[in-house]
XYZ file of C-alpha atoms in Angstrom:
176
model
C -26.021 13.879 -1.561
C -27.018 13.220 -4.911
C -25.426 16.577 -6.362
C -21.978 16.785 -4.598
C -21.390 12.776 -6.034
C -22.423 14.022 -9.711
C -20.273 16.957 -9.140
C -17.350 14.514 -7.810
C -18.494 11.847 -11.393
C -17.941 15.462 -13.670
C -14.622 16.226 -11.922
C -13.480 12.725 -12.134
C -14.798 11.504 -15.743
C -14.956 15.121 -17.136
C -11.775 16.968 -16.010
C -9.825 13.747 -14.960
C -8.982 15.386 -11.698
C -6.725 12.957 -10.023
C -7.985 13.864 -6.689
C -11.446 13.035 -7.921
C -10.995 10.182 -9.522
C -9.098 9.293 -6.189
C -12.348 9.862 -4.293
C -14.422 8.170 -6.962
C -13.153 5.119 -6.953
C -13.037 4.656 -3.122
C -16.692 5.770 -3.629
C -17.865 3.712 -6.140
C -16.675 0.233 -3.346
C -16.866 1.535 -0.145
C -20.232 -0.730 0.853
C -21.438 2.642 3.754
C -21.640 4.806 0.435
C -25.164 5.006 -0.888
C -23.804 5.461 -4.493
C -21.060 2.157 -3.821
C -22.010 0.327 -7.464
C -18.968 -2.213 -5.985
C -17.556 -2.343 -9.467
C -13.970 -2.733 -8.772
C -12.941 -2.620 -12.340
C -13.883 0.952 -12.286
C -12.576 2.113 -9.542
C -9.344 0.786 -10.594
C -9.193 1.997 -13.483
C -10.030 5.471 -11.834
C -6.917 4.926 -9.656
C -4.546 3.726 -12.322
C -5.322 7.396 -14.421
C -5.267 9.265 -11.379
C -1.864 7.055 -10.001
C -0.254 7.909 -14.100
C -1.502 11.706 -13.368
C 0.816 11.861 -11.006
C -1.639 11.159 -7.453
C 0.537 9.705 -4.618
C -2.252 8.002 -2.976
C -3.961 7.181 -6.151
C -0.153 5.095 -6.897
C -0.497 3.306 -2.936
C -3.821 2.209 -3.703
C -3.449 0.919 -7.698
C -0.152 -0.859 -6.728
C -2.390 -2.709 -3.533
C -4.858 -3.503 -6.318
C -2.289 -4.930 -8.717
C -0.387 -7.030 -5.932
C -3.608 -8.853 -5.035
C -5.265 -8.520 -8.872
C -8.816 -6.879 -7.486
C -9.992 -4.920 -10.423
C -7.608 -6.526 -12.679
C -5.476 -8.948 -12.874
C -2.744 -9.600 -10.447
C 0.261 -8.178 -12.071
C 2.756 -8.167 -8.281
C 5.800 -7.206 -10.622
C 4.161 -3.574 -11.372
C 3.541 -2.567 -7.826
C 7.202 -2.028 -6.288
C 7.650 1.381 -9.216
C 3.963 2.517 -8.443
C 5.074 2.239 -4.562
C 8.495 3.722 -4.610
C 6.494 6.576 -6.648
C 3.907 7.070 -3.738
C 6.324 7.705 -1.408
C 8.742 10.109 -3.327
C 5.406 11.993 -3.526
C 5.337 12.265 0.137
C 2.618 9.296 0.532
C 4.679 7.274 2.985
C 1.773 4.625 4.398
C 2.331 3.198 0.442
C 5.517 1.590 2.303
C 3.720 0.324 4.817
C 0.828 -0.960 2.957
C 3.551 -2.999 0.372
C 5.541 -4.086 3.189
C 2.275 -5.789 5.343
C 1.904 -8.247 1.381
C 5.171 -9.141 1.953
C 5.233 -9.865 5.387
C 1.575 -12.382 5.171
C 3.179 -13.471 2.444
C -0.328 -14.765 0.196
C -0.576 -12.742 -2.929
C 3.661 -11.992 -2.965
C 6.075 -14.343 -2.030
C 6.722 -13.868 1.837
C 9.853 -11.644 2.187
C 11.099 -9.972 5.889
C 13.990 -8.996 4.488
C 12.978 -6.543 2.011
C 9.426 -5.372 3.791
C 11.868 -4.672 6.704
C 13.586 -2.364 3.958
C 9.769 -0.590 2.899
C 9.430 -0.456 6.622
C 12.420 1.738 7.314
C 11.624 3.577 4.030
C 8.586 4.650 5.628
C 10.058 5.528 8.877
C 12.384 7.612 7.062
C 9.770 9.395 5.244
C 7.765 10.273 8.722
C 5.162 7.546 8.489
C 2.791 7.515 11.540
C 4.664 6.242 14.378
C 1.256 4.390 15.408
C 1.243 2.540 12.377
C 4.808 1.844 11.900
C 4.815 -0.304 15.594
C 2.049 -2.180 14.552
C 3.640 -3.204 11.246
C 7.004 -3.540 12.838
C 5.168 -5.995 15.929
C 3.036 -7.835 12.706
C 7.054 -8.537 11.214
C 8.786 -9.765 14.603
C 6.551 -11.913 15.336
C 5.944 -13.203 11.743
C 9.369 -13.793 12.200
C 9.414 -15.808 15.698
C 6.533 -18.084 14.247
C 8.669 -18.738 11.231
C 11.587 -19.540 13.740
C 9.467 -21.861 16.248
C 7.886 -23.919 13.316
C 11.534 -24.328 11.582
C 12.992 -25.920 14.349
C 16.100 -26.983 12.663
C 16.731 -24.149 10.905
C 17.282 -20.666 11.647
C 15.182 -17.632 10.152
C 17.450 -14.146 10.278
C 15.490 -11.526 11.684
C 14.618 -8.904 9.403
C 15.132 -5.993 11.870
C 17.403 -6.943 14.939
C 15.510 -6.781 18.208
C 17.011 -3.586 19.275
C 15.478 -1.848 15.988
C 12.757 0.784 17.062
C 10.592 2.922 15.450
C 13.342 5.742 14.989
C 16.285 5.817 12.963
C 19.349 3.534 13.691
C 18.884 0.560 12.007
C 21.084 -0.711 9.117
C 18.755 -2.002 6.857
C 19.902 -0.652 3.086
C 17.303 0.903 1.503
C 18.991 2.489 -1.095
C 17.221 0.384 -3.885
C 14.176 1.912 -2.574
């Protein structure tokens, strides 16, 4: 209602809650929210103070907007530290999210290796084990369409096909 979403605008603008701002800005886009303005240069500004103030999910969701420049411009190069930050504040799906732009490979240059390396990350951290299969399925078979259409050459799987969803792998993820 009208009260609770000036209440959320005062903790937000006024006391630059992080969790606010957080809610705010998913608010101020989501198109079923009666107060959605859709003014994405808001709302990510909202997440960028509330991802410097410290907000794990507020980081996932700025570094998202920087890899594929909606609120601002692209800026790809910014989004690894605001990731990495996510997750060593216990926001693990940031992982995820980073590694699914690398594996479609439109807004960052396609790379298995290293989302296979966010991917494990996350698994590490205790992502949903839901989510991680679908990611992990979405990078195999990224990488067997890569392999059929190069006939000639060879693409090295990211994750061997023995890789599951627990730990075991040896993908280093120490720069991570």
């Amino acid at each position: 209602d009208k009260a609770a979403m000036q209440r959320l605008e005062q903790d937000a603008r006024q006391d630059q809650n992080p969790v606010a701002q957080t809610a705010l800005a998913w608010a101020l886009v989501i198109s079923k929210c009666k107060f959605s303005t859709g003014n994405q240069k808001e709302a990510t500004a909202l997440y960028k103070s509330s991802a410097d103030a410290g907000y794990p999910v507020a980081m996932s969701a700025y570094a998202i907007r920087l890899v594929i420049g909606l609120g601002t411009s692209a800026q790809p190069e910014l989004a690894p530290e605001y990731i990495k930050r996510a997750m060593n504040g216990g926001y693990s799906k940031a992982g995820i999210f980073y590694a699914r732009e690398l594996i479609v490979g439109k807004k960052l240059p396609r790379d298995l290796n290293e989302a296979a390396k966010w991917l494990k990350r996350a698994e590490r951290d205790g992502v949903d084990k839901k989510l991680l299969a679908k990611e992990l399925k979405h990078l195999r078979d990224t990488e067997k369409k890569l392999s059929l259409a190069s006939n000639s050459v060879t693409v090295k799987p990211a994750l061997s096909a023995e890789a599951s969803t627990t730990s075991g792998s040896t993908v280093d993820i120490a720069g991570i």
